[in-house]
Amino acid sequence: MQLKGHAVTAHKTYWLEHAWLGTHVEPGVALEVSPDGRIAAVRTGAPTPPPGAEVLRGLTIPGLANAHSHAFHRALRSTVQVGSGTFWTWRDFMYKVAQNLTPDSYFALARAVYAEMALAGITDVGEFHYVHHAPGGAAYADPNAMGEALIEAAAAAGIRITLLDTAYLSAGFGEPPNPHQLRFSDGTAEAWAQRVSDLKPREHALIGAAIHSVRAVPADQLATVARWAEEHQAPLHVHLSEQTAENEACQAAHGRTPTQLLADHGVLGPRTTGVHNTHLTDADIALLGGTTTGTCMCPTTERDLADGIGPAVRLQQAGSPLSLGSDSHAVIDLFEEARAMELNERLRSRTRGHWTANALLTAATADGHAALGRPDAGRLEPGALADFTTVALDSVRTAGAVPRLGAETAVFAATAADVRHTVVGGRHVVRDGHHTLVPDVPSALASAIAALRS
């Protein structure tokens, strides 16, 4: 399956009124896209559009990378805001939605969710996918029917996907899966590896691996997942130290932290990303940084679930690259994720300016794409994928800002609602705020979510 829409059949030129080039904002940039969907040339000093160029007014930045998504969690928005509770009570609501998913209903929901992402300027999503089988654990006729539904949904919504197929084998340290989790489990890591090996990459889709958590994959099977990722040169993601309860259980079972356990079994490394990395020891931070294991922060979910604030500054200083994800989709807005990472640190430290706007945009673009196995995305430069998004500089949130401070405007003032255009592989997926492939995204979301509640 290829990305939907019209292919670029000839060189095409976009004129960017303002462009963020990684270190600064440049006015008047002509960007040429080749027929293979890559950037062929970037020419600065173009004060007016060249003849035949498509004009993108506002601030154009590389397409955003949503490095951590659970698409079906979008159905929980608002429902889980009633009353109080913890991560563990929230999880009970999540299980109920998961039980109602089928390949068809998951395709419909994910297509709408990925379309919402495109409207928010996201061109690539890392889908942390663990709902593999039918309720009760029986395999579908195609054992990868659910994963294929997500890959097809991304194509239908016009964005790229890295399907992070997730090993999820246990309810806890030494505990078998509970009834809700049976459809997540392949039984063993070897069986997981056999199933995921049948998934094939395609133009818009990469296949990666994930360890749900140290509580969900027995220690003696962690290396099997890591070995599969190594053999396939695939990205490997893992929920890490999101909850103190998990840390305590890991210490009781293994006498070490989750990070230390992963290190002992060869999981850490430059292709690995720990998601959340919230409750870490000094030794954990040194291990993650020393192995250049990445960190994906999901601030809107971490605050929504009252998880805590992770040590992102110290992790990056130690050598852990930062990326961003919307995770449970309490909101889908990578500008808000970037902003929240900085503002959370300000609240904790009572000092300002831990990251520049350029650094935060890099986490949301180039470093996020790299975490998803696409080091050739996230930059407006020749040879990179022609994936970019344009943010309005004349909305009620962004009007009046100095254009050369466009990065600061995007990170600290703009929202997903300010995205005007999204281009993937040189093709318009969002034009003037409207999705070109999913005409009515709100209705698509509403009907897909309603089907899961019936």
CSV table of N, CA and C in Angstrom, one decimal, residues 142-207:
chain,number,residue,atom,x,y,z
A,142,ASP,N,-5.5,-13.8,9.3
A,142,ASP,CA,-4.2,-13.2,9.1
A,142,ASP,C,-3.8,-12.7,10.4
A,143,PRO,N,-2.7,-13.4,11.0
A,143,PRO,CA,-2.3,-13.0,12.3
A,143,PRO,C,-1.9,-11.6,12.5
A,144,ASN,N,-1.6,-10.9,11.4
A,144,ASN,CA,-1.3,-9.5,11.5
A,144,ASN,C,-2.4,-8.5,11.0
A,145,ALA,N,-3.6,-9.0,11.1
A,145,ALA,CA,-4.7,-8.2,10.6
A,145,ALA,C,-4.8,-6.9,11.2
A,146,MET,N,-4.6,-6.8,12.5
A,146,MET,CA,-4.7,-5.5,13.2
A,146,MET,C,-3.6,-4.6,12.8
A,147,GLY,N,-2.4,-5.1,12.8
A,147,GLY,CA,-1.3,-4.3,12.3
A,147,GLY,C,-1.4,-3.8,10.9
A,148,GLU,N,-1.9,-4.6,10.0
A,148,GLU,CA,-2.2,-4.2,8.6
A,148,GLU,C,-3.2,-3.2,8.6
A,149,ALA,N,-4.2,-3.2,9.5
A,149,ALA,CA,-5.3,-2.2,9.5
A,149,ALA,C,-4.7,-0.8,9.8
A,150,LEU,N,-3.7,-0.8,10.7
A,150,LEU,CA,-3.0,0.5,11.0
A,150,LEU,C,-2.2,1.0,9.9
A,151,ILE,N,-1.5,0.1,9.2
A,151,ILE,CA,-0.7,0.5,8.1
A,151,ILE,C,-1.5,1.0,7.0
A,152,GLU,N,-2.7,0.4,6.7
A,152,GLU,CA,-3.6,0.8,5.7
A,152,GLU,C,-4.2,2.2,6.1
A,153,ALA,N,-4.5,2.3,7.4
A,153,ALA,CA,-5.1,3.6,7.9
A,153,ALA,C,-4.2,4.8,7.7
A,154,ALA,N,-2.9,4.5,7.9
A,154,ALA,CA,-1.9,5.6,7.7
A,154,ALA,C,-1.9,6.0,6.2
A,155,ALA,N,-1.9,5.0,5.4
A,155,ALA,CA,-1.9,5.3,3.9
A,155,ALA,C,-3.1,6.1,3.5
A,156,ALA,N,-4.3,5.7,4.1
A,156,ALA,CA,-5.5,6.4,3.7
A,156,ALA,C,-5.6,7.8,4.3
A,157,ALA,N,-4.8,8.1,5.4
A,157,ALA,CA,-4.8,9.4,5.9
A,157,ALA,C,-3.6,10.2,5.3
A,158,GLY,N,-2.8,9.6,4.5
A,158,GLY,CA,-1.7,10.3,3.8
A,158,GLY,C,-0.5,10.6,4.6
A,159,ILE,N,-0.2,9.8,5.7
A,159,ILE,CA,1.0,10.0,6.5
A,159,ILE,C,1.8,8.8,6.5
A,160,ARG,N,3.0,8.9,7.0
A,160,ARG,CA,3.9,7.8,7.2
A,160,ARG,C,3.7,7.1,8.6
A,161,ILE,N,4.1,5.9,8.7
A,161,ILE,CA,4.0,5.2,9.9
A,161,ILE,C,5.2,4.3,10.2
A,162,THR,N,5.6,4.2,11.4
A,162,THR,CA,6.5,3.1,11.8
A,162,THR,C,5.7,2.3,12.8
A,163,LEU,N,5.3,1.1,12.3
A,163,LEU,CA,4.5,0.2,13.2
A,163,LEU,C,5.5,-0.5,14.2
A,164,LEU,N,5.4,0.0,15.4
A,164,LEU,CA,6.2,-0.6,16.5
A,164,LEU,C,5.5,-1.8,17.1
A,165,ASP,N,5.6,-2.9,16.4
A,165,ASP,CA,4.9,-4.1,16.9
A,165,ASP,C,5.4,-4.5,18.2
A,166,THR,N,4.5,-4.7,19.2
A,166,THR,CA,4.8,-4.8,20.6
A,166,THR,C,4.7,-6.1,21.2
A,167,ALA,N,5.8,-6.6,21.8
A,167,ALA,CA,5.7,-7.8,22.6
A,167,ALA,C,5.1,-7.5,24.0
A,168,TYR,N,4.0,-8.2,24.3
A,168,TYR,CA,3.2,-8.0,25.5
A,168,TYR,C,2.8,-9.4,26.0
A,169,LEU,N,3.5,-10.0,26.9
A,169,LEU,CA,3.3,-11.4,27.2
A,169,LEU,C,2.8,-11.7,28.6
A,170,SER,N,2.8,-10.7,29.5
A,170,SER,CA,2.6,-10.9,30.9
A,170,SER,C,1.8,-9.8,31.6
A,171,ALA,N,1.1,-10.1,32.6
A,171,ALA,CA,0.4,-9.1,33.3
A,171,ALA,C,1.3,-8.4,34.4
A,172,GLY,N,2.4,-9.0,34.7
A,172,GLY,CA,3.3,-8.5,35.6
A,172,GLY,C,4.4,-9.5,35.8
A,173,PHE,N,5.3,-9.2,36.7
A,173,PHE,CA,6.5,-10.1,36.9
A,173,PHE,C,6.0,-11.5,37.3
A,174,GLY,N,6.1,-12.4,36.4
A,174,GLY,CA,5.7,-13.8,36.7
A,174,GLY,C,4.3,-14.1,36.6
A,175,GLU,N,3.4,-13.1,36.2
A,175,GLU,CA,2.0,-13.3,36.2
A,175,GLU,C,1.5,-13.6,34.7
A,176,PRO,N,0.6,-14.5,34.5
A,176,PRO,CA,0.1,-14.7,33.1
A,176,PRO,C,-0.8,-13.5,32.7
A,177,PRO,N,-1.0,-13.3,31.5
A,177,PRO,CA,-1.9,-12.2,31.0
A,177,PRO,C,-3.3,-12.3,31.7
A,178,ASN,N,-3.9,-11.2,32.0
A,178,ASN,CA,-5.3,-11.2,32.5
A,178,ASN,C,-6.2,-11.4,31.3
A,179,PRO,N,-7.5,-11.6,31.5
A,179,PRO,CA,-8.4,-11.8,30.4
A,179,PRO,C,-8.4,-10.7,29.4
A,180,HIS,N,-8.2,-9.4,29.8
A,180,HIS,CA,-8.1,-8.3,28.9
A,180,HIS,C,-6.9,-8.4,28.0
A,181,GLN,N,-5.8,-8.9,28.6
A,181,GLN,CA,-4.5,-8.9,27.9
A,181,GLN,C,-4.3,-10.1,27.0
A,182,LEU,N,-5.2,-11.0,27.0
A,182,LEU,CA,-5.0,-12.2,26.2
A,182,LEU,C,-4.8,-11.9,24.7
A,183,ARG,N,-5.6,-10.8,24.2
A,183,ARG,CA,-5.5,-10.5,22.8
A,183,ARG,C,-4.2,-9.7,22.5
A,184,PHE,N,-3.4,-9.3,23.5
A,184,PHE,CA,-2.2,-8.7,23.3
A,184,PHE,C,-1.0,-9.6,23.1
A,185,SER,N,-1.2,-10.9,23.7
A,185,SER,CA,-0.1,-11.8,23.8
A,185,SER,C,0.1,-12.8,22.7
A,186,ASP,N,1.3,-13.0,22.3
A,186,ASP,CA,1.7,-14.1,21.4
A,186,ASP,C,2.1,-15.4,22.2
A,187,GLY,N,2.1,-15.3,23.5
A,187,GLY,CA,2.6,-16.4,24.3
A,187,GLY,C,4.0,-16.4,24.7
A,188,THR,N,4.9,-16.3,23.7
A,188,THR,CA,6.3,-16.2,23.9
A,188,THR,C,6.9,-15.1,23.0
A,189,ALA,N,8.1,-14.7,23.3
A,189,ALA,CA,8.8,-13.7,22.4
A,189,ALA,C,9.2,-14.4,21.1
A,190,GLU,N,9.5,-15.7,21.1
A,190,GLU,CA,9.8,-16.3,19.8
A,190,GLU,C,8.6,-16.3,18.9
A,191,ALA,N,7.4,-16.6,19.5
A,191,ALA,CA,6.2,-16.6,18.7
A,191,ALA,C,5.9,-15.1,18.2
A,192,TRP,N,6.1,-14.2,19.0
A,192,TRP,CA,6.0,-12.8,18.6
A,192,TRP,C,6.9,-12.5,17.4
A,193,ALA,N,8.2,-12.9,17.5
A,193,ALA,CA,9.1,-12.7,16.4
A,193,ALA,C,8.7,-13.3,15.1
A,194,GLN,N,8.2,-14.5,15.2
A,194,GLN,CA,7.7,-15.2,14.0
A,194,GLN,C,6.6,-14.4,13.3
A,195,ARG,N,5.6,-14.0,14.2
A,195,ARG,CA,4.5,-13.2,13.6
A,195,ARG,C,4.9,-11.9,13.0
A,196,VAL,N,5.8,-11.1,13.7
A,196,VAL,CA,6.1,-9.8,13.2
A,196,VAL,C,7.0,-9.9,12.0
A,197,SER,N,7.7,-11.0,11.8
A,197,SER,CA,8.6,-11.1,10.7
A,197,SER,C,7.8,-11.2,9.4
A,198,ASP,N,6.5,-11.5,9.5
A,198,ASP,CA,5.7,-11.6,8.3
A,198,ASP,C,5.2,-10.2,7.8
A,199,LEU,N,5.3,-9.2,8.7
A,199,LEU,CA,5.0,-7.8,8.3
A,199,LEU,C,6.1,-7.2,7.4
A,200,LYS,N,5.7,-6.6,6.3
A,200,LYS,CA,6.7,-6.1,5.4
A,200,LYS,C,6.6,-4.6,5.3
A,201,PRO,N,7.8,-3.9,5.2
A,201,PRO,CA,7.8,-2.5,5.0
A,201,PRO,C,7.3,-2.1,3.6
A,202,ARG,N,6.8,-0.9,3.4
A,202,ARG,CA,6.4,-0.4,2.1
A,202,ARG,C,6.7,1.1,2.1
A,203,GLU,N,6.3,1.7,1.0
A,203,GLU,CA,6.7,3.1,0.8
A,203,GLU,C,6.5,4.0,2.0
A,204,HIS,N,5.3,3.9,2.6
A,204,HIS,CA,5.0,4.8,3.7
A,204,HIS,C,5.2,4.2,5.1
A,205,ALA,N,5.5,2.9,5.1
A,205,ALA,CA,5.5,2.2,6.4
A,205,ALA,C,6.8,1.4,6.7
A,206,LEU,N,7.3,1.6,7.9
A,206,LEU,CA,8.5,0.9,8.4
A,206,LEU,C,8.0,-0.1,9.5
A,207,ILE,N,8.6,-1.2,9.7
A,207,ILE,CA,8.3,-2.1,10.8
A,207,ILE,C,9.4,-2.0,11.8
